[in-house]
Structures are given as structure tokens and as C-alpha cells.
Short mmCIF file of C-alpha atoms in Angstrom, two decimals:
data_model
loop_
_atom_site.label_atom_id
_atom_site.label_comp_id
_atom_site.label_asym_id
_atom_site.label_seq_id
_atom_site.Cartn_x
_atom_site.Cartn_y
_atom_site.Cartn_z
CA MET A 1 -16.09 18.04 -37.89
CA ILE A 2 -13.70 15.72 -36.07
CA GLU A 3 -11.03 17.63 -34.27
CA MET A 4 -7.60 16.05 -34.71
CA SER A 5 -4.77 16.42 -32.27
CA SER A 6 -1.85 18.45 -33.51
CA LYS A 7 0.73 16.50 -31.54
CA GLY A 8 3.03 13.87 -32.94
CA ILE A 9 1.42 11.49 -35.38
CA GLY A 10 -2.10 12.60 -34.47
CA ASP A 11 -2.57 15.13 -37.27
CA ALA A 12 -5.36 15.19 -39.81
CA SER A 13 -3.10 13.80 -42.54
CA LYS A 14 -3.71 10.33 -41.11
CA VAL A 15 -7.28 10.45 -42.38
CA THR A 16 -6.38 9.39 -45.91
CA PRO A 17 -8.62 8.62 -48.90
CA MET A 18 -7.84 4.91 -48.49
CA LEU A 19 -8.91 4.99 -44.85
CA LEU A 20 -12.17 6.72 -45.78
CA LEU A 21 -12.75 4.23 -48.60
CA SER A 22 -12.11 1.29 -46.26
CA ILE A 23 -14.55 2.66 -43.69
CA PHE A 24 -17.23 3.31 -46.31
CA ALA A 25 -16.79 -0.07 -48.02
CA SER A 26 -17.00 -1.96 -44.73
CA VAL A 27 -20.05 -0.20 -43.25
CA ILE A 28 -22.22 -0.07 -46.39
CA GLY A 29 -22.55 -3.85 -46.45
CA SER A 30 -22.72 -4.29 -42.68
CA GLY A 31 -24.04 -1.38 -40.62
CA LEU A 32 -26.22 0.06 -43.38
CA THR A 33 -27.63 -3.39 -44.12
CA MET A 34 -28.31 -4.04 -40.45
CA GLY A 35 -30.19 -0.78 -39.92
CA TYR A 36 -32.17 -1.33 -43.10
CA ASN A 37 -33.08 -4.88 -42.05
CA LEU A 38 -34.17 -3.77 -38.59
CA THR A 39 -37.05 -1.62 -39.78
CA LEU A 40 -37.91 -2.50 -43.38
CA MET A 41 -40.96 -4.54 -42.23
CA ASN A 42 -42.33 -1.69 -40.13
CA ASN A 43 -44.37 0.43 -42.55
CA PRO A 44 -45.69 -2.37 -44.81
CA GLN A 45 -46.50 -4.80 -42.00
CA SER A 46 -50.26 -4.73 -42.73
CA PHE A 47 -49.54 -5.95 -46.26
CA ILE A 48 -47.06 -8.54 -44.98
CA GLN A 49 -49.64 -9.82 -42.52
CA SER A 50 -52.18 -10.10 -45.34
CA PHE A 51 -49.67 -12.17 -47.31
CA ILE A 52 -49.02 -14.44 -44.31
CA ARG A 53 -52.73 -14.99 -43.80
CA GLU A 54 -53.41 -15.68 -47.49
CA SER A 55 -50.39 -17.96 -47.80
CA HIS A 56 -51.44 -20.04 -44.81
CA SER A 57 -55.01 -20.22 -46.14
CA LYS A 58 -53.89 -21.49 -49.54
CA GLN A 59 -51.56 -24.05 -47.99
CA THR A 60 -53.95 -25.47 -45.39
CA GLY A 61 -57.42 -24.24 -46.28
CA GLU A 62 -57.61 -22.67 -42.81
CA LEU A 63 -58.14 -18.93 -42.44
CA TRP A 64 -56.14 -17.52 -39.56
CA SER A 65 -57.70 -14.97 -37.25
CA SER A 66 -56.26 -11.49 -37.03
CA SER A 67 -54.55 -12.25 -33.72
CA ALA A 68 -53.02 -15.48 -35.06
CA THR A 69 -51.70 -13.61 -38.09
CA GLN A 70 -50.23 -10.90 -35.88
CA ASN A 71 -48.57 -13.54 -33.73
CA MET A 72 -46.95 -15.15 -36.77
CA PHE A 73 -45.75 -11.75 -37.99
CA ALA A 74 -44.27 -11.08 -34.54
CA PHE A 75 -42.55 -14.47 -34.62
CA ILE A 76 -41.09 -13.80 -38.07
CA ALA A 77 -39.84 -10.42 -36.87
CA SER A 78 -38.38 -11.99 -33.73
CA VAL A 79 -36.43 -14.84 -35.33
CA TYR A 80 -34.17 -12.18 -36.81
CA SER A 81 -32.72 -11.81 -33.30
CA ILE A 82 -32.07 -15.56 -33.05
CA GLY A 83 -30.08 -15.46 -36.27
CA ALA A 84 -28.26 -12.33 -35.08
CA ALA A 85 -27.19 -14.06 -31.86
CA LEU A 86 -25.84 -17.05 -33.81
CA GLY A 87 -23.96 -14.79 -36.22
CA ALA A 88 -22.54 -12.64 -33.43
CA MET A 89 -21.13 -15.69 -31.68
CA ALA A 90 -19.63 -17.26 -34.81
CA GLY A 91 -18.41 -14.12 -36.58
CA PRO A 92 -15.31 -13.18 -34.56
CA THR A 93 -14.07 -16.77 -34.42
CA ILE A 94 -14.25 -17.19 -38.18
CA ALA A 95 -12.85 -13.70 -38.84
CA SER A 96 -9.83 -14.45 -36.64
CA LYS A 97 -8.98 -17.33 -38.96
CA ILE A 98 -9.68 -15.92 -42.43
CA GLY A 99 -9.36 -12.19 -41.83
CA ARG A 100 -11.77 -9.37 -41.17
CA LYS A 101 -12.02 -8.14 -44.76
CA THR A 102 -12.37 -11.64 -46.19
CA PHE A 103 -15.10 -12.45 -43.69
CA LEU A 104 -17.09 -9.32 -44.55
CA LEU A 105 -16.91 -10.23 -48.24
CA LEU A 106 -17.92 -13.87 -47.77
CA ASN A 107 -20.72 -12.92 -45.39
CA ASN A 108 -22.46 -11.30 -48.37
CA ILE A 109 -23.34 -14.84 -49.47
CA VAL A 110 -25.40 -15.27 -46.29
CA MET A 111 -26.96 -11.88 -46.96
CA MET A 112 -27.92 -12.86 -50.50
CA VAL A 113 -29.56 -16.11 -49.34
CA GLY A 114 -31.64 -14.20 -46.79
CA VAL A 115 -32.70 -11.57 -49.32
CA LEU A 116 -33.74 -14.05 -51.99
CA LEU A 117 -35.68 -16.24 -49.57
CA SER A 118 -37.54 -13.20 -48.25
CA SER A 119 -38.33 -11.51 -51.56
CA TRP A 120 -39.22 -14.75 -53.39
CA SER A 121 -41.57 -15.92 -50.63
CA VAL A 122 -44.46 -14.12 -52.35
CA TYR A 123 -43.82 -15.79 -55.70
CA PHE A 124 -43.73 -19.24 -54.08
CA ASN A 125 -46.66 -18.34 -51.81
CA ALA A 126 -44.69 -19.56 -48.78
CA TYR A 127 -44.47 -17.34 -45.73
CA GLN A 128 -42.11 -19.96 -44.29
CA MET A 129 -39.48 -18.73 -46.76
CA LEU A 130 -39.82 -15.25 -45.27
CA LEU A 131 -39.27 -16.71 -41.81
CA VAL A 132 -36.11 -18.57 -42.83
CA GLY A 133 -34.92 -15.54 -44.79
CA ARG A 134 -35.15 -13.40 -41.67
CA ILE A 135 -33.00 -15.92 -39.80
CA PHE A 136 -30.32 -15.66 -42.49
CA ALA A 137 -30.62 -11.87 -42.41
CA GLY A 138 -30.06 -11.95 -38.66
CA MET A 139 -27.04 -14.22 -39.02
CA ASN A 140 -25.53 -11.87 -41.59
CA ASN A 141 -26.15 -8.76 -39.55
CA GLY A 142 -25.17 -10.30 -36.22
CA ALA A 143 -21.81 -11.41 -37.59
CA ASN A 144 -21.20 -8.04 -39.23
CA THR A 145 -22.08 -6.28 -35.97
CA THR A 146 -19.12 -7.93 -34.27
CA VAL A 147 -16.60 -8.12 -37.11
CA CYS A 148 -17.01 -4.73 -38.80
CA PRO A 149 -16.30 -2.67 -35.64
CA ILE A 150 -13.19 -4.80 -35.07
CA TYR A 151 -12.02 -4.02 -38.60
CA LEU A 152 -12.71 -0.32 -38.14
CA SER A 153 -10.85 -0.13 -34.85
CA GLU A 154 -7.83 -1.96 -36.31
CA ILE A 155 -7.47 0.14 -39.47
CA ALA A 156 -8.05 3.55 -37.87
CA PRO A 157 -5.28 5.52 -36.14
CA LYS A 158 -5.86 5.79 -32.42
CA GLU A 159 -6.53 9.54 -32.63
CA VAL A 160 -9.75 8.98 -34.60
CA ARG A 161 -10.56 5.42 -33.54
CA GLY A 162 -13.64 6.46 -31.62
CA ALA A 163 -15.01 8.44 -34.54
CA ALA A 164 -14.27 5.59 -36.95
CA GLY A 165 -16.09 3.15 -34.70
CA THR A 166 -19.08 5.47 -34.49
CA CYS A 167 -19.31 5.39 -38.29
CA PHE A 168 -20.71 1.88 -37.94
CA GLN A 169 -23.58 3.10 -35.77
CA LEU A 170 -24.06 6.06 -38.12
CA SER A 171 -24.48 3.62 -40.99
CA VAL A 172 -27.01 1.67 -38.92
CA ALA A 173 -29.02 4.84 -38.28
CA THR A 174 -28.78 5.75 -41.97
CA GLY A 175 -30.04 2.31 -42.94
CA ILE A 176 -33.00 2.69 -40.58
CA PHE A 177 -33.91 6.04 -42.09
CA LEU A 178 -33.46 4.75 -45.64
CA ALA A 179 -35.77 1.80 -44.97
CA ASP A 180 -38.33 4.14 -43.37
CA VAL A 181 -38.37 6.29 -46.52
CA LEU A 182 -38.29 3.51 -49.13
CA SER A 183 -41.07 1.67 -47.31
CA PHE A 184 -43.53 4.50 -47.93
CA GLU A 185 -46.59 3.00 -49.57
CA THR A 186 -46.06 5.25 -52.57
CA ILE A 187 -42.48 4.01 -53.07
CA LEU A 188 -41.74 0.34 -52.25
CA GLY A 189 -44.00 -0.31 -49.28
CA GLY A 190 -47.21 -1.00 -51.20
CA ARG A 191 -49.30 -4.15 -51.29
CA ASN A 192 -47.56 -5.52 -54.38
CA THR A 193 -44.15 -3.86 -54.05
CA TRP A 194 -43.05 -4.65 -50.48
CA PRO A 195 -40.95 -7.70 -51.54
CA GLU A 196 -38.74 -5.31 -53.51
CA LEU A 197 -37.70 -3.71 -50.23
CA PHE A 198 -35.60 -6.80 -49.53
CA ASN A 199 -33.93 -6.68 -52.95
CA VAL A 200 -32.51 -3.22 -52.18
CA ILE A 201 -30.12 -4.94 -49.77
CA LEU A 202 -28.47 -6.65 -52.75
CA VAL A 203 -27.30 -3.21 -53.89
CA PHE A 204 -25.51 -2.66 -50.57
CA GLY A 205 -23.79 -6.02 -50.87
CA LEU A 206 -22.81 -5.34 -54.48
CA VAL A 207 -21.20 -2.01 -53.58
CA GLN A 208 -19.27 -3.59 -50.73
CA SER A 209 -18.15 -6.52 -52.88
CA SER A 210 -16.93 -4.08 -55.54
CA LEU A 211 -14.99 -1.75 -53.23
CA LEU A 212 -13.71 -3.79 -50.29
CA PRO A 213 -11.27 -5.96 -52.34
CA PHE A 214 -9.29 -2.78 -53.07
CA CYS A 215 -8.96 -2.01 -49.36
CA PRO A 216 -6.21 -3.41 -47.13
CA GLU A 217 -6.71 -6.11 -44.56
CA SER A 218 -6.44 -5.24 -40.88
CA PRO A 219 -2.73 -4.65 -40.04
CA GLN A 220 -3.21 -6.29 -36.66
CA PHE A 221 -4.70 -9.41 -38.22
CA LEU A 222 -1.83 -9.62 -40.73
CA LEU A 223 0.70 -9.49 -37.90
CA VAL A 224 -1.12 -12.00 -35.70
CA SER A 225 -1.87 -14.44 -38.52
CA THR A 226 1.68 -14.50 -39.89
CA GLY A 227 3.83 -13.63 -36.89
CA PHE A 228 6.13 -11.59 -39.16
CA PRO A 229 6.75 -7.95 -38.14
CA ASP A 230 6.88 -6.86 -41.80
CA ALA A 231 3.46 -8.31 -42.67
CA PRO A 232 1.36 -5.22 -41.80
CA ILE A 233 3.74 -2.68 -43.39
CA TRP A 234 1.98 -2.54 -46.76
CA ALA A 235 -1.44 -2.24 -45.13
CA LEU A 236 -0.27 0.55 -42.83
CA LYS A 237 1.36 2.47 -45.68
CA SER A 238 -1.78 2.10 -47.75
CA LEU A 239 -3.99 3.36 -44.92
CA ARG A 240 -1.70 6.15 -43.68
CA GLY A 241 -0.08 7.22 -46.95
CA ASN A 242 3.45 6.56 -48.20
CA LYS A 243 4.76 9.82 -46.77
CA MET A 244 3.63 9.06 -43.22
CA ASN A 245 6.11 7.56 -40.77
CA ILE A 246 4.52 4.33 -39.56
CA GLY A 247 7.40 3.26 -37.33
CA GLU A 248 5.74 4.15 -34.04
CA GLU A 249 2.45 2.53 -34.95
CA LEU A 250 4.21 -0.60 -36.21
CA LYS A 251 6.10 -0.79 -32.91
CA GLU A 252 2.84 -0.60 -30.99
CA LEU A 253 1.40 -3.42 -33.08
CA GLU A 254 4.44 -5.59 -32.37
CA GLU A 255 4.20 -4.89 -28.63
CA ASP A 256 0.50 -5.79 -28.63
CA TYR A 257 1.26 -8.99 -30.52
CA LYS A 258 4.00 -10.01 -28.08
CA ARG A 259 1.67 -9.33 -25.19
CA GLN A 260 -1.04 -11.51 -26.74
CA VAL A 261 1.40 -14.34 -27.37
CA SER A 262 2.77 -14.21 -23.82
CA GLU A 263 -0.66 -14.31 -22.18
CA PRO A 264 -2.41 -17.68 -21.72
CA PRO A 265 -5.67 -18.30 -23.63
CA ILE A 266 -8.77 -16.95 -21.91
CA GLY A 267 -11.72 -19.34 -21.52
CA TRP A 268 -15.30 -18.75 -20.38
CA ILE A 269 -14.43 -19.37 -16.72
CA GLU A 270 -11.48 -16.97 -16.84
CA LEU A 271 -13.73 -14.24 -18.26
CA PHE A 272 -15.53 -14.04 -14.92
CA SER A 273 -12.74 -15.09 -12.55
CA THR A 274 -9.95 -12.79 -13.79
CA GLY A 275 -10.20 -9.36 -12.18
CA TYR A 276 -8.83 -7.17 -14.96
CA ILE A 277 -11.17 -8.84 -17.49
CA ARG A 278 -14.28 -9.17 -15.34
CA ARG A 279 -14.91 -5.46 -14.86
CA PRO A 280 -14.79 -4.35 -18.53
CA LEU A 281 -16.85 -7.43 -19.42
CA LEU A 282 -19.57 -6.52 -16.94
CA ILE A 283 -19.54 -2.89 -18.09
CA ALA A 284 -20.03 -4.01 -21.69
CA VAL A 285 -22.84 -6.37 -20.70
CA VAL A 286 -24.66 -3.80 -18.58
CA THR A 287 -24.46 -1.06 -21.21
CA SER A 288 -25.82 -3.47 -23.81
CA ILE A 289 -28.64 -4.54 -21.51
CA SER A 290 -29.47 -0.92 -20.81
CA GLN A 291 -29.66 -0.16 -24.52
CA GLN A 292 -31.93 -3.12 -25.17
CA LEU A 293 -34.20 -2.33 -22.22
CA SER A 294 -34.77 1.16 -23.59
CA GLY A 295 -37.41 -0.32 -25.92
CA VAL A 296 -35.69 0.89 -29.06
CA ASN A 297 -36.18 -2.42 -30.88
CA GLY A 298 -39.94 -2.14 -30.41
CA ILE A 299 -39.79 1.25 -32.12
CA PHE A 300 -37.89 -0.25 -35.06
CA VAL A 301 -40.55 -2.87 -35.72
CA TYR A 302 -43.79 -1.38 -34.41
CA SER A 303 -43.55 2.42 -34.61
CA ALA A 304 -45.93 2.49 -37.59
CA PRO A 305 -48.93 0.90 -35.78
CA ILE A 306 -48.03 2.87 -32.63
CA PHE A 307 -48.23 6.18 -34.51
CA GLU A 308 -51.34 5.04 -36.34
CA ALA A 309 -53.11 4.23 -33.08
CA ALA A 310 -51.90 7.44 -31.43
CA THR A 311 -52.80 9.83 -34.22
CA GLY A 312 -55.55 8.08 -36.12
CA GLY A 313 -53.99 9.82 -39.08
CA SER A 314 -53.46 8.88 -42.68
CA ALA A 315 -50.78 6.52 -43.94
CA ASP A 316 -48.77 9.49 -45.23
CA LEU A 317 -48.68 11.08 -41.78
CA VAL A 318 -47.62 7.82 -40.17
CA ASN A 319 -44.86 7.36 -42.75
CA VAL A 320 -43.51 10.83 -42.05
CA LEU A 321 -43.52 10.24 -38.29
CA VAL A 322 -41.72 6.91 -38.70
CA ALA A 323 -39.10 8.51 -40.95
CA GLY A 324 -38.71 11.26 -38.35
CA THR A 325 -37.66 8.75 -35.71
CA GLY A 326 -35.00 7.43 -38.07
CA LEU A 327 -33.76 10.95 -38.79
CA VAL A 328 -33.35 11.62 -35.07
CA GLY A 329 -31.04 8.60 -34.88
CA ILE A 330 -28.83 10.00 -37.64
CA VAL A 331 -28.59 13.38 -35.91
CA GLY A 332 -27.59 11.68 -32.65
CA CYS A 333 -24.85 9.66 -34.37
CA VAL A 334 -23.43 12.71 -36.14
CA LEU A 335 -23.24 14.58 -32.84
CA ALA A 336 -21.59 11.57 -31.20
CA ILE A 337 -18.92 11.34 -33.91
CA GLY A 338 -17.89 14.92 -33.23
CA ALA A 339 -17.89 14.48 -29.45
CA MET A 340 -16.63 10.91 -29.04
CA ASP A 341 -12.90 11.59 -28.91
CA ARG A 342 -13.39 14.99 -27.31
CA LEU A 343 -15.66 14.20 -24.34
CA GLY A 344 -15.13 10.46 -23.87
CA ARG A 345 -17.39 7.41 -24.17
CA LYS A 346 -18.59 7.24 -20.56
CA ALA A 347 -19.66 10.88 -20.42
CA LEU A 348 -21.63 10.58 -23.66
CA MET A 349 -23.35 7.38 -22.57
CA LEU A 350 -24.43 8.76 -19.19
CA THR A 351 -25.51 12.05 -20.76
CA GLY A 352 -27.64 10.23 -23.32
CA GLU A 353 -29.31 8.17 -20.62
CA SER A 354 -29.93 11.20 -18.43
CA VAL A 355 -31.60 13.36 -21.07
CA THR A 356 -33.86 10.66 -22.49
CA VAL A 357 -37.24 12.35 -22.43
CA GLY A 358 -39.86 10.49 -20.39
CA ARG A 359 -37.47 7.67 -19.46
CA ARG A 360 -36.46 8.66 -15.93
CA ARG A 361 -36.55 5.06 -14.72
CA GLU A 362 -34.27 3.99 -17.57
CA ALA A 363 -31.76 6.71 -16.73
CA ALA A 364 -31.86 5.87 -13.02
CA ARG A 365 -31.36 2.18 -13.78
CA THR A 366 -28.28 2.86 -15.91
CA TRP A 367 -26.75 5.22 -13.35
CA SER A 368 -27.35 2.60 -10.64
CA MET A 369 -25.78 -0.15 -12.73
CA CYS A 370 -22.71 1.96 -13.49
CA TRP A 371 -22.29 2.77 -9.77
CA TRP A 372 -22.76 -0.90 -8.89
CA LEU A 373 -20.02 -1.93 -11.32
CA GLY A 374 -17.60 0.36 -9.56
CA GLN A 375 -18.10 -1.31 -6.19
CA GLY A 376 -17.35 -4.68 -4.63
CA TRP A 377 -15.16 -7.64 -5.53
CA TRP A 378 -16.27 -7.72 -9.20
CA ALA A 379 -14.60 -4.33 -9.73
CA SER A 380 -11.26 -5.46 -8.29
#
């Protein structure tokens, strides 16, 4: 349970049905889709590699070796990250012009293109379609990774903003676990059924497209885009309830808007040359690097062959072990939601790094980086 403050406007009544609906509608087509996309090729990768090899053979008459097929599979899995980087860079810029909610809805078009290219690749006997589909999937997920957390932070009251933001990561972990389960060979991860794993994503997009139009746009975006103080009133009343006094929150929005207008635009050079921006930027970069260097992405894509090689067990045992890793992620996110606003972000991050079993070097590296960021001219 999330413990609400009992002071001022920080009571539990601010967590309204509309706020919960907005959070659910935004994460089901973004975070859940991202987590699902990250690991849906894990369990059935032997069947996907067989398709790649057969497709190339029929197209060229050349039969790829096992290593060549594995290399192509690795390349197809990796181009997802290229698309994600492109989407992450473009997403916030577009969302700042058309709105967070509108962007999330329109981004479902990119999602649909990626799904159809991937799932139809078998019927057209073209593994190249799977490759391009993964790029589109990465673009969709990369953009959602940047825009959805912005939307969540702007619609949530500050007392539960940390918990609301963690809901995105919880949806990612849930998507990973869902893909792990649905990709069992006896469900959708079989030789002839693995393309249907991609089509499941269409359901997520359909649910989001059905629910999100009934949710309000970000109050902060409404104020910034129009410049009128009254613009976010309807959105705030919808999110907080008609009986809640939104005067203080509206005043804070107006003060933030005036501060943004008064400050000069920040370019790439200013990001690194301005003291009060440089330090939080470096902290964000280092924490992201630390997370990526943990090797978690390798687990998402290759945990099935890793467990198979380690145990020599049956496919059922490997499937259960893979699903277990996804379940651990959900448990961690649930614990973080309850502790985020109580213990603080920094304490949770350092604790997580310190207790990572068998990763002493990773923990030491993160502690060293955090200490380094607190020293020298870059911290001033």
C-alpha cells in the first residue's frame, strides 16, 4: 500500500478513479508493450532462427550455417535498440507540440506497423520484414519510454508522483512476465504459433486507444501550450475530483510556467556548461549506464538458452525458470512503489545495487560513480 501524507492536500482522496484510469490507460500501451517486446523472442528463438535460415535459403538458395543464423537473429534482436534510440530522441519533441496524450494515441500507429511486419514475415517468407518490424517496435517503445513517464508525472499529485512514475516500470516488468508465460511452447511459443506472440501487442494498443481518449491531457501541457491560466482547470478537476480544492496546485503550475518562460532556451552546449543542469544530467546518465551495464538486457533476450545450457533440462523447466526471472522483476517493482515516496529514490537505487547477488563489481562501480558525481567542478 502507498502511504499518503495526512497534511494539507496530500491525503488519499487525491488518488481518484480518473487518475487511476489515466495511469492504467497510459501504461498498458507503453510500458506493458515495451516489456512484452523486450523478451517475446526469448523462449521461441530456436524456432525463429529456423525460420530465418529457411527464409534465407528459399530466397537465395544458400543454406546458412548455425553461427550465421545466430548472428542474424542477434542482429534482428539488436536493431530494436536502434529504433528505441530514435524514438526516445524524437518522442519528447513531438509530444511537446501535440500533447502527451495525443502522442501516446498516435504512437499506436507505429506499434501496429511493427506488429504486422513482424507477424506477417512468416506468411511472406521474408525475415527482412521481421527485422524492419523490430525497428518500428523499438521506435514505438523508445518514444513511449520518454513520453509516458512525463505524462504520469504531470497528472499525478506530488504526494504520489514517485509511485505513479514507478507504475510505468511495473507495467514493463508485467509485460516481461506476460511474454515469458505466453511464449511457452505449449501456448504461443511453438514452431507454428510464435508469430501470434506479436499480434498480442495489438490488444494492448486497442485497450489504450479505447480508454485514453476519456482521460484528460496533462494540465502542465495545457498551460504551456495555451498560456492561459484557466486552461488546466478542467483537467485538474477531472483528475482530483470536483470537491478537491485545486487552487494551490494551479498556483504551482502557473509559477512553473512563468519560470520556464523567463528562462532562456537550453541547448546542447548549455546542458554541459550550466552548473545547476550539469549535475542532474550526469546523475541521470550514470544511473542509466549502470543499469545497462548490469547485463539485464542479455537476460531479457538470452535467458532461455542460458538456462538450457546451465540445466540441460527440458523445455518446460527452461520456460518456468525464464518466467521466474520475470516474476522477480514484478516483485521488485511492487516493493519499490511502496517505498519510493517513503525512503527516497537515491536510497533505493544504492540499496538495489548493493544487494545484487554476485555483482559486487557492479555495486562498487555504481557507488564510485555516485561519489565521483558529488566531487569536482562538474558538481558545482
